[in-house]
């Protein structure tokens, strides 16, 4: 399979090039030249196979030309080691729980698969691969845990000091080995700017292989199609659900659109956001107007210029109206989100995290008699323990996978919020494993 850039359709990058570069050299995002379509037989019999088996078929459709069967099987089997159960809340309303992985957020799927793929490419690369990630919380933990101990790679995570939750911070600052946590004395925007500068720095990129682990990277995006297939595998054959996706950078929703292009019968999508409503506004008005993000209780979705919007536009290039007829946008305030969390707890005894709650609200507004509605529950509520406990007035137990991080000791390097400081750290001999 070859990959083009959303800014240049004639580009033909290989899988390895696209994955190692992250962003295309012209600043565009990589897209596959064609979308493999799976057979109606396969789609009609998803229920009869395991999550791993279905995933192997989907992964082979994308990567089968470029990776050996054995290698791909190994990647799938070591990524999909936990379930993504579809939990019914009421008739025809389901939560797809994507938080049963090691860092308790859906980003585990993409980050784990990407780490195995990069680990594979590292075997034929003499130089160390440096994965650079700016995080406001969840990306850093999923990526660091995915890459922990993968030979030939090191992860450098930049995060704003004092601005991520305790449990999030512990998940990427206590690991050691090939994981380096840089505690930046600034904001998330500072971290993101420093990372961008690093990718644009010629001399630095000549000196080392630098790649991005944000959802601009194909190796993180495409594996997010896997759980959409698994969701359908848990409904009766012939179902045509609507899916509500709580969104920030829109990688998750883009993966759903891709799964549908591959033949998965999803009837409609809801793009649910917090007050950072750039995409819902676009769907309503046709104007894409990025702006500075506002802070909310669903902080992993506080994005003012969603990176995967370029891919969404690309998918509907021939007809923006098709995008509007397939995706409905909606936006919710923190107060509405809190009220939904309380209501669902009181009615169904189900504890949602603030991100999943935005997805729930999106689903609620679009109930369509006869069709199942799924909202994606993207994080375990214990990841946002204080917020959830304050709203529900109940204790939220912390799962074992998260508890063991809390007992460990944080190790970070403090940095001034400027690129020079990041540069010095990246080239420092003592940090090259
Ligand atoms: C990252 C994240 C999101 C947003 O996902 P996108 O793919 O960026 O739209 C939603 N919920 C949680 C818990 C996240 O960590």
Tab-separated table of C-alpha atoms and ligand atoms in Angstrom:
chain	number	residue	atom	x	y	z
A	1	UNK	CA	0.000	0.000	0.000
A	2	UNK	CA	1.187	3.508	-0.822
A	3	UNK	CA	0.272	6.655	1.060
A	4	UNK	CA	-0.366	10.185	-0.199
A	5	UNK	CA	-0.330	13.475	1.635
A	6	UNK	CA	-3.570	15.405	2.122
A	7	UNK	CA	-1.661	18.281	0.483
A	8	UNK	CA	-0.330	16.276	-2.447
A	9	UNK	CA	-2.271	13.371	-3.919
A	10	UNK	CA	0.567	12.336	-6.210
A	11	UNK	CA	2.888	11.440	-3.332
A	12	UNK	CA	3.523	7.687	-2.943
A	13	UNK	CA	5.213	7.078	0.419
A	14	UNK	CA	5.758	3.523	1.650
A	15	UNK	CA	4.262	2.378	4.939
A	16	UNK	CA	7.654	2.633	6.630
A	17	UNK	CA	8.247	6.150	5.309
A	18	UNK	CA	4.785	7.322	6.329
A	19	UNK	CA	5.085	5.849	9.814
A	20	UNK	CA	8.628	7.057	10.482
A	21	UNK	CA	7.836	10.563	9.243
A	22	UNK	CA	4.494	10.968	11.028
A	23	UNK	CA	3.654	14.171	9.176
A	24	UNK	CA	4.325	14.343	5.415
A	25	UNK	CA	7.222	16.660	4.443
A	26	UNK	CA	4.762	19.158	2.937
A	27	UNK	CA	2.921	19.387	6.267
A	28	UNK	CA	-0.023	17.232	5.117
A	29	UNK	CA	-1.320	14.054	6.750
A	30	UNK	CA	-0.831	10.639	5.194
A	31	UNK	CA	-3.782	8.730	3.751
A	32	UNK	CA	-3.874	5.317	2.044
A	33	UNK	CA	-4.209	5.436	-1.758
A	34	UNK	CA	-7.078	2.993	-1.564
A	35	UNK	CA	-9.355	1.623	1.121
A	36	UNK	CA	-9.591	-2.145	1.133
A	37	UNK	CA	-13.207	-3.307	1.210
A	38	UNK	CA	-13.926	-6.414	3.263
A	39	UNK	CA	-16.294	-9.042	1.940
A	40	UNK	CA	-19.963	-9.082	2.982
A	41	UNK	CA	-19.315	-12.654	4.201
A	42	UNK	CA	-16.676	-11.422	6.620
A	43	UNK	CA	-18.844	-8.511	7.794
A	44	UNK	CA	-21.869	-10.799	8.140
A	45	UNK	CA	-19.999	-13.252	10.343
A	46	UNK	CA	-18.061	-10.924	12.677
A	47	UNK	CA	-20.022	-12.469	15.578
A	48	UNK	CA	-18.469	-15.875	15.027
A	49	UNK	CA	-14.854	-14.852	15.569
A	50	UNK	CA	-12.770	-13.400	18.410
A	51	UNK	CA	-11.640	-9.779	18.660
A	52	UNK	CA	-8.094	-10.873	17.732
A	53	UNK	CA	-9.243	-12.913	14.723
A	54	UNK	CA	-11.407	-10.131	13.284
A	55	UNK	CA	-8.619	-7.648	13.921
A	56	UNK	CA	-6.106	-9.780	12.054
A	57	UNK	CA	-8.324	-9.697	8.955
A	58	UNK	CA	-8.765	-5.920	9.159
A	59	UNK	CA	-5.032	-5.376	9.802
A	60	UNK	CA	-4.110	-7.675	6.905
A	61	UNK	CA	-6.336	-5.679	4.552
A	62	UNK	CA	-4.242	-2.595	5.341
A	63	UNK	CA	-0.788	-3.929	6.020
A	64	UNK	CA	-0.719	-7.391	4.415
A	65	UNK	CA	1.257	-6.201	1.375
A	66	UNK	CA	3.937	-4.607	3.524
A	67	UNK	CA	4.373	-6.931	6.486
A	68	UNK	CA	4.813	-10.698	6.747
A	69	UNK	CA	1.829	-12.618	7.993
A	70	UNK	CA	3.730	-13.855	11.045
A	71	UNK	CA	4.920	-10.349	11.945
A	72	UNK	CA	1.436	-8.917	11.598
A	73	UNK	CA	-0.136	-11.708	13.625
A	74	UNK	CA	2.374	-11.046	16.398
A	75	UNK	CA	1.554	-7.311	16.331
A	76	UNK	CA	-2.171	-7.988	16.575
A	77	UNK	CA	-1.901	-10.628	19.269
A	78	UNK	CA	0.345	-8.487	21.456
A	79	UNK	CA	-1.826	-5.372	20.977
A	80	UNK	CA	-5.282	-6.885	21.524
A	81	UNK	CA	-4.734	-8.372	24.962
A	82	UNK	CA	-7.816	-6.815	26.560
A	83	UNK	CA	-11.461	-6.568	25.589
A	84	UNK	CA	-13.609	-3.666	24.410
A	85	UNK	CA	-17.027	-4.734	25.694
A	86	UNK	CA	-20.292	-3.264	24.431
A	87	UNK	CA	-22.296	-2.556	27.573
A	88	UNK	CA	-26.073	-2.007	27.261
A	89	UNK	CA	-27.477	0.898	29.300
A	90	UNK	CA	-31.033	0.652	28.038
A	91	UNK	CA	-32.808	-0.779	25.031
A	92	UNK	CA	-30.737	0.045	21.946
A	93	UNK	CA	-28.280	2.272	23.839
A	94	UNK	CA	-24.759	0.934	24.395
A	95	UNK	CA	-21.413	2.132	25.768
A	96	UNK	CA	-18.396	0.736	23.923
A	97	UNK	CA	-15.839	0.607	26.739
A	98	UNK	CA	-12.425	1.341	25.286
A	99	UNK	CA	-10.628	1.758	28.619
A	100	UNK	CA	-9.590	-1.747	29.602
A	101	UNK	CA	-5.984	-1.328	28.475
A	102	UNK	CA	-2.921	-0.596	30.632
A	103	UNK	CA	-3.434	3.184	30.815
A	104	UNK	CA	-7.239	3.033	30.877
A	105	UNK	CA	-7.982	5.135	27.773
A	106	UNK	CA	-8.781	4.238	24.164
A	107	UNK	CA	-5.408	5.592	23.058
A	108	UNK	CA	-3.886	2.303	24.268
A	109	UNK	CA	-5.107	0.583	21.076
A	110	UNK	CA	-3.366	2.938	18.657
A	111	UNK	CA	-0.282	3.481	20.795
A	112	UNK	CA	0.342	-0.234	21.393
A	113	UNK	CA	-0.049	-1.163	17.746
A	114	UNK	CA	2.143	1.732	16.653
A	115	UNK	CA	4.882	0.769	19.114
A	116	UNK	CA	4.997	-2.764	17.735
A	117	UNK	CA	5.102	-1.520	14.170
A	118	UNK	CA	7.880	0.972	14.886
A	119	UNK	CA	9.735	-1.691	16.850
A	120	UNK	CA	9.580	-3.850	13.728
A	121	UNK	CA	10.883	-1.048	11.498
A	122	UNK	CA	13.611	-0.291	14.064
A	123	UNK	CA	15.069	-3.748	13.432
A	124	UNK	CA	16.085	-2.679	9.914
A	125	UNK	CA	17.189	0.796	10.976
A	126	UNK	CA	20.685	1.250	12.391
A	127	UNK	CA	19.818	4.455	14.237
A	128	UNK	CA	17.779	4.850	17.389
A	129	UNK	CA	14.214	6.027	16.667
A	130	UNK	CA	13.093	8.884	18.910
A	131	UNK	CA	9.365	9.228	19.403
A	132	UNK	CA	8.504	12.741	20.449
A	133	UNK	CA	5.137	13.520	22.029
A	134	UNK	CA	3.616	16.577	23.635
A	135	UNK	CA	0.834	15.613	25.995
A	136	UNK	CA	-1.893	17.144	28.074
A	137	UNK	CA	-2.310	13.752	29.759
A	138	UNK	CA	-3.578	10.672	27.941
A	139	UNK	CA	-1.325	10.576	24.882
A	140	UNK	CA	1.837	10.586	26.982
A	141	UNK	CA	0.735	7.693	29.150
A	142	UNK	CA	-0.526	5.504	26.300
A	143	UNK	CA	2.538	6.111	24.141
A	144	UNK	CA	5.066	5.682	26.956
A	145	UNK	CA	3.484	2.424	28.088
A	146	UNK	CA	3.197	1.155	24.523
A	147	UNK	CA	6.882	1.722	23.798
A	148	UNK	CA	8.308	0.715	27.178
A	149	UNK	CA	11.169	-1.701	26.524
A	150	UNK	CA	10.745	-1.755	22.710
A	151	UNK	CA	14.329	-2.151	21.391
A	152	UNK	CA	15.661	0.521	19.029
A	153	UNK	CA	13.245	3.176	20.270
A	154	UNK	CA	13.108	5.843	22.943
A	155	UNK	CA	10.150	8.037	23.870
A	156	UNK	CA	10.493	11.656	24.905
A	157	UNK	CA	7.303	13.039	26.457
A	158	UNK	CA	6.864	16.764	27.027
A	159	UNK	CA	4.165	17.883	29.436
A	160	UNK	CA	3.221	21.114	31.218
A	161	UNK	CA	4.364	21.031	34.825
A	162	UNK	CA	1.477	21.045	37.302
A	163	UNK	CA	-1.200	20.882	34.602
A	164	UNK	CA	-1.901	17.150	34.305
A	165	UNK	CA	-3.661	15.037	36.905
A	166	UNK	CA	-1.567	13.113	39.418
A	167	UNK	CA	-2.602	9.750	38.047
A	168	UNK	CA	-1.864	10.812	34.459
A	169	UNK	CA	1.573	12.162	35.403
A	170	UNK	CA	2.558	8.988	37.231
A	171	UNK	CA	1.771	6.921	34.139
A	172	UNK	CA	4.608	8.342	32.076
A	173	UNK	CA	7.074	9.718	34.617
A	174	UNK	CA	7.743	6.559	36.631
A	175	UNK	CA	8.671	4.076	33.915
A	176	UNK	CA	12.411	4.631	33.351
A	177	UNK	CA	14.151	2.461	30.711
A	178	UNK	CA	13.628	4.027	27.272
A	179	UNK	CA	11.037	6.561	28.478
A	180	UNK	CA	12.153	10.129	29.218
A	181	UNK	CA	9.691	12.611	30.736
A	182	UNK	CA	10.369	16.312	30.255
A	183	UNK	CA	8.510	18.519	32.700
A	184	UNK	CA	8.137	21.843	30.917
A	185	UNK	CA	7.745	25.005	32.979
A	186	UNK	CA	4.989	26.300	30.720
A	187	UNK	CA	1.686	25.401	29.068
A	188	UNK	CA	0.598	22.542	26.810
A	189	UNK	CA	0.800	24.976	23.890
A	190	UNK	CA	4.471	25.571	24.757
A	191	UNK	CA	5.086	21.801	24.681
A	192	UNK	CA	3.371	21.457	21.324
A	193	UNK	CA	5.304	24.390	19.858
A	194	UNK	CA	8.647	22.933	21.042
A	195	UNK	CA	7.805	19.570	19.461
A	196	UNK	CA	6.777	21.217	16.186
A	197	UNK	CA	10.061	23.129	16.107
A	198	UNK	CA	11.971	19.909	16.622
A	199	UNK	CA	10.259	18.281	13.617
A	200	UNK	CA	11.071	21.293	11.470
A	201	UNK	CA	14.729	21.528	12.557
A	202	UNK	CA	16.861	20.279	9.643
A	203	UNK	CA	20.075	19.665	11.500
A	204	UNK	CA	18.350	17.767	14.304
A	205	UNK	CA	16.423	15.575	11.852
A	206	UNK	CA	19.646	14.830	9.997
A	207	UNK	CA	21.181	13.741	13.258
A	208	UNK	CA	18.430	11.419	14.496
A	209	UNK	CA	15.235	9.701	13.389
A	210	UNK	CA	12.453	11.708	14.973
A	211	UNK	CA	8.834	10.655	14.710
A	212	UNK	CA	5.542	11.776	16.135
A	213	UNK	CA	3.234	9.634	18.233
A	214	UNK	CA	0.217	11.904	17.944
A	215	UNK	CA	-2.840	10.724	16.027
A	216	UNK	CA	-1.432	12.324	12.896
A	217	UNK	CA	0.621	9.122	12.695
A	218	UNK	CA	-0.994	6.481	10.488
A	219	UNK	CA	0.230	3.679	12.700
A	220	UNK	CA	-1.899	5.088	15.494
A	221	UNK	CA	-4.877	6.051	13.393
A	222	UNK	CA	-5.567	2.879	11.387
A	223	UNK	CA	-5.611	0.484	14.399
A	224	UNK	CA	-8.467	2.556	15.800
A	225	UNK	CA	-10.678	0.951	13.138
A	226	UNK	CA	-10.283	-2.396	14.946
A	227	UNK	CA	-12.705	-1.728	17.776
A	228	UNK	CA	-15.429	-0.437	15.471
A	229	UNK	CA	-15.496	-3.908	13.919
A	230	UNK	CA	-15.489	-5.425	17.381
A	231	UNK	CA	-18.480	-3.253	18.362
A	232	UNK	CA	-20.515	-4.607	15.444
A	233	UNK	CA	-19.383	-8.127	16.342
A	234	UNK	CA	-21.268	-7.710	19.627
A	235	UNK	CA	-24.569	-6.725	18.007
A	236	UNK	CA	-26.944	-9.069	16.162
A	237	UNK	CA	-25.932	-9.668	12.534
A	238	UNK	CA	-27.530	-7.156	10.188
A	239	UNK	CA	-27.447	-4.279	12.729
A	240	UNK	CA	-26.807	-0.803	11.403
A	241	UNK	CA	-25.919	1.308	14.442
A	242	UNK	CA	-25.357	4.991	14.869
A	243	UNK	CA	-22.079	5.835	16.634
A	244	UNK	CA	-21.463	8.899	18.806
A	245	UNK	CA	-17.783	9.784	19.192
A	246	UNK	CA	-16.578	12.229	21.883
A	247	UNK	CA	-13.953	14.136	19.916
A	248	UNK	CA	-10.912	16.372	20.251
A	249	UNK	CA	-8.406	15.850	17.457
A	250	UNK	CA	-10.919	13.660	15.595
A	251	UNK	CA	-8.615	10.665	15.126
A	252	UNK	CA	-11.190	8.385	16.711
A	253	UNK	CA	-14.030	9.591	14.464
A	254	UNK	CA	-11.815	9.479	11.359
A	255	UNK	CA	-11.034	5.837	12.119
A	256	UNK	CA	-14.787	5.162	12.270
A	257	UNK	CA	-15.251	6.778	8.863
A	258	UNK	CA	-12.486	4.571	7.498
A	259	UNK	CA	-14.056	1.427	8.988
A	260	UNK	CA	-17.297	2.375	7.231
A	261	UNK	CA	-15.453	2.844	3.931
A	262	UNK	CA	-14.128	-0.707	4.430
A	263	UNK	CA	-17.693	-1.972	4.416
A	264	UNK	CA	-18.703	-1.818	8.076
A	265	UNK	CA	-22.443	-0.990	8.223
A	266	UNK	CA	-22.498	2.139	10.386
A	267	UNK	CA	-25.614	4.180	9.636
A	268	UNK	CA	-24.628	7.558	10.995
A	269	UNK	CA	-22.009	9.321	13.135
A	270	UNK	CA	-22.386	11.964	15.809
A	271	UNK	CA	-19.363	14.242	16.325
A	272	UNK	CA	-19.797	15.197	19.982
A	273	UNK	CA	-17.559	17.880	21.465
A	274	UNK	CA	-17.299	19.985	24.590
A	275	UNK	CA	-17.395	23.783	24.078
A	276	UNK	CA	-14.444	23.449	21.708
A	277	UNK	CA	-16.927	23.110	18.868
A	278	UNK	CA	-14.860	23.857	15.752
A	279	UNK	CA	-16.076	20.817	13.800
A	280	UNK	CA	-19.784	20.952	14.824
A	281	UNK	CA	-19.735	24.584	13.714
A	282	UNK	CA	-18.163	23.607	10.427
A	283	UNK	CA	-20.874	20.998	9.890
A	284	UNK	CA	-23.490	23.635	10.538
A	285	UNK	CA	-22.044	26.614	8.688
A	286	UNK	CA	-19.450	25.225	6.254
A	287	UNK	CA	-16.774	27.505	7.733
A	288	UNK	CA	-13.744	26.004	9.491
A	289	UNK	CA	-12.574	28.529	12.066
A	290	UNK	CA	-9.887	27.233	14.433
A	291	UNK	CA	-9.355	29.167	17.653
A	292	UNK	CA	-7.515	28.894	20.984
A	293	UNK	CA	-8.884	26.010	23.050
A	294	UNK	CA	-10.957	26.539	26.190
A	295	UNK	CA	-10.384	24.404	29.310
A	296	UNK	CA	-13.164	21.934	30.248
A	297	UNK	CA	-13.675	18.891	32.485
A	298	UNK	CA	-13.203	16.667	29.403
A	299	UNK	CA	-9.682	18.035	28.983
A	300	UNK	CA	-8.417	15.456	26.467
A	301	UNK	CA	-10.868	17.045	24.019
A	302	UNK	CA	-9.782	20.659	24.565
A	303	UNK	CA	-8.585	21.176	21.034
A	304	UNK	CA	-8.976	24.367	19.035
A	305	UNK	CA	-7.591	23.190	15.682
A	306	UNK	CA	-8.268	19.446	15.340
A	307	UNK	CA	-5.379	17.798	13.489
A	308	UNK	CA	-7.416	15.062	11.787
A	309	UNK	CA	-9.903	17.487	10.265
A	310	UNK	CA	-7.615	17.540	7.203
A	311	UNK	CA	-8.261	13.814	6.830
A	312	UNK	CA	-12.019	14.188	7.247
A	313	UNK	CA	-12.049	16.819	4.520
A	314	UNK	CA	-9.952	14.607	2.333
A	315	UNK	CA	-12.365	11.680	2.750
A	316	UNK	CA	-15.233	13.861	1.517
A	317	UNK	CA	-13.267	15.856	-0.986
A	318	UNK	CA	-15.667	15.233	-3.802
A	319	UNK	CA	-18.678	16.284	-1.776
A	320	UNK	CA	-18.602	18.212	1.505
A	321	UNK	CA	-22.384	17.815	1.627
A	322	UNK	CA	-21.894	14.063	2.040
A	323	UNK	CA	-19.952	14.792	5.217
A	324	UNK	CA	-22.882	16.779	6.569
A	325	UNK	CA	-25.388	14.070	5.736
A	326	UNK	CA	-23.290	11.326	7.368
A	327	UNK	CA	-22.073	13.211	10.456
A	328	UNK	CA	-24.126	15.318	12.835
A	329	UNK	CA	-22.205	17.698	15.062
A	330	UNK	CA	-23.224	18.641	18.581
A	331	UNK	CA	-21.592	20.445	21.462
A	332	UNK	CA	-22.113	20.362	25.236
A	333	UNK	CA	-21.116	22.551	28.173
A	334	UNK	CA	-19.506	21.277	31.369
A	335	UNK	CA	-22.818	21.747	33.198
A	336	UNK	CA	-24.652	19.569	30.676
A	337	UNK	CA	-21.884	16.972	30.909
A	338	UNK	CA	-22.081	16.878	34.714
A	339	UNK	CA	-25.881	16.587	34.624
A	340	UNK	CA	-25.619	13.661	32.183
A	341	UNK	CA	-23.097	11.870	34.420
A	342	UNK	CA	-25.415	12.214	37.384
A	343	UNK	CA	-28.526	11.203	35.447
A	344	UNK	CA	-26.929	8.064	33.976
A	345	UNK	CA	-25.617	7.070	37.378
A	346	UNK	CA	-29.038	7.526	38.993
A	347	UNK	CA	-31.000	5.844	36.188
A	348	UNK	CA	-28.678	3.042	35.142
A	349	UNK	CA	-26.106	2.778	37.943
A	350	UNK	CA	-23.436	3.387	35.321
A	351	UNK	CA	-20.427	5.613	36.014
A	352	UNK	CA	-19.234	7.606	33.000
A	353	UNK	CA	-16.085	9.684	32.723
A	354	UNK	CA	-16.558	13.269	31.433
A	355	UNK	CA	-15.441	12.360	27.871
A	356	UNK	CA	-17.775	9.392	27.568
A	357	UNK	CA	-20.534	11.607	28.967
A	358	UNK	CA	-20.148	13.992	26.032
A	359	UNK	CA	-20.486	10.971	23.749
A	360	UNK	CA	-23.573	9.851	25.659
A	361	UNK	CA	-25.203	13.264	25.235
A	362	UNK	CA	-24.504	13.084	21.501
A	363	UNK	CA	-26.167	9.671	21.356
A	364	UNK	CA	-29.161	10.782	23.402
A	365	UNK	CA	-30.104	13.583	21.062
A	366	UNK	CA	-30.170	11.254	18.074
A	367	UNK	CA	-32.138	8.265	19.212
A	368	UNK	CA	-33.642	6.658	16.142
A	369	UNK	CA	-36.264	4.037	16.819
A	370	UNK	CA	-35.188	0.554	15.874
A	371	UNK	CA	-31.495	1.288	15.394
A	372	UNK	CA	-28.898	0.636	18.085
A	373	UNK	CA	-26.903	3.658	19.240
A	374	UNK	CA	-23.373	3.270	20.521
A	375	UNK	CA	-21.348	5.926	22.324
A	376	UNK	CA	-17.631	5.442	22.808
A	377	UNK	CA	-16.529	5.431	26.464
A	378	UNK	CA	-12.964	6.625	25.884
A	379	UNK	CA	-11.528	6.621	29.423
A	380	UNK	CA	-12.014	4.847	32.741
A	381	UNK	CA	-13.784	7.187	35.209
A	382	UNK	CA	-11.001	6.653	37.768
A	383	UNK	CA	-8.655	8.572	35.465
A	384	UNK	CA	-10.720	11.624	36.401
A	385	UNK	CA	-11.360	10.511	39.943
A	386	UNK	CA	-11.744	13.893	41.694
A	387	UNK	CA	-14.074	15.301	39.049
A	388	UNK	CA	-16.260	12.204	38.905
A	389	UNK	CA	-16.474	11.818	42.689
A	390	UNK	CA	-17.416	15.459	43.120
A	391	UNK	CA	-20.282	15.105	40.661
A	392	UNK	CA	-21.636	11.689	41.671
A	393	UNK	CA	-20.802	11.849	45.393
A	394	UNK	CA	-19.662	8.239	45.338
A	395	UNK	CA	-16.214	6.755	45.564
A	396	UNK	CA	-14.704	5.631	42.272
A	397	UNK	CA	-12.409	2.655	42.844
A	398	UNK	CA	-9.065	2.789	41.009
A	399	UNK	CA	-8.436	-0.353	38.930
A	400	UNK	CA	-5.285	-2.351	39.684
A	401	UNK	CA	-3.663	-1.405	36.394
A	402	UNK	CA	-3.725	2.252	37.457
A	403	UNK	CA	-2.941	1.643	41.123
A	404	UNK	CA	0.487	0.229	40.512
A	405	UNK	CA	1.594	3.474	38.841
A	406	UNK	CA	0.571	5.492	41.904
A	407	UNK	CA	3.035	3.620	44.107
A	408	UNK	CA	6.002	4.429	41.878
A	409	UNK	CA	8.386	7.363	42.034
A	410	UNK	CA	8.278	10.176	39.514
A	411	UNK	CA	11.482	10.909	37.569
A	412	UNK	CA	11.549	13.944	35.270
A	413	UNK	CA	13.902	16.458	33.723
A	414	UNK	CA	12.677	20.023	34.211
A	415	UNK	CA	12.923	22.281	31.180
A	416	UNK	CA	12.423	25.952	30.396
A	417	UNK	CA	9.702	26.369	27.754
A	418	UNK	CA	12.070	26.987	24.843
A	419	UNK	CA	13.298	24.922	21.955
A	420	UNK	CA	16.985	25.391	22.813
A	421	UNK	CA	16.482	23.488	26.063
A	422	UNK	CA	14.709	20.644	24.241
A	423	UNK	CA	17.443	20.500	21.611
A	424	UNK	CA	20.178	20.177	24.230
A	425	UNK	CA	18.309	17.359	25.939
A	426	UNK	CA	17.644	15.449	22.722
A	427	UNK	CA	21.296	15.485	21.628
A	428	UNK	CA	22.731	14.839	25.073
A	429	UNK	CA	24.803	11.662	25.043
A	430	UNK	CA	23.650	10.567	28.441
A	431	UNK	CA	20.093	10.101	27.152
A	432	UNK	CA	20.978	8.017	24.094
A	433	UNK	CA	20.405	4.448	25.104
B	1	LIG	C1	-7.767	11.714	23.253
B	1	LIG	C2	-9.062	11.530	23.908
B	1	LIG	C3	-10.274	11.879	23.266
B	1	LIG	C4	-10.308	12.540	21.913
B	1	LIG	O1	-9.982	11.658	20.875
B	1	LIG	P1	-9.627	12.225	19.425
B	1	LIG	O2	-9.246	11.042	18.627
B	1	LIG	O3	-8.486	13.188	19.612
B	1	LIG	O4	-10.832	12.923	18.915
B	1	LIG	C5	-11.466	11.587	23.909
B	1	LIG	N1	-11.474	11.026	25.140
B	1	LIG	C6	-10.349	10.695	25.789
B	1	LIG	C7	-10.441	10.095	27.142
B	1	LIG	C8	-9.091	10.929	25.197
B	1	LIG	O5	-7.979	10.593	25.859
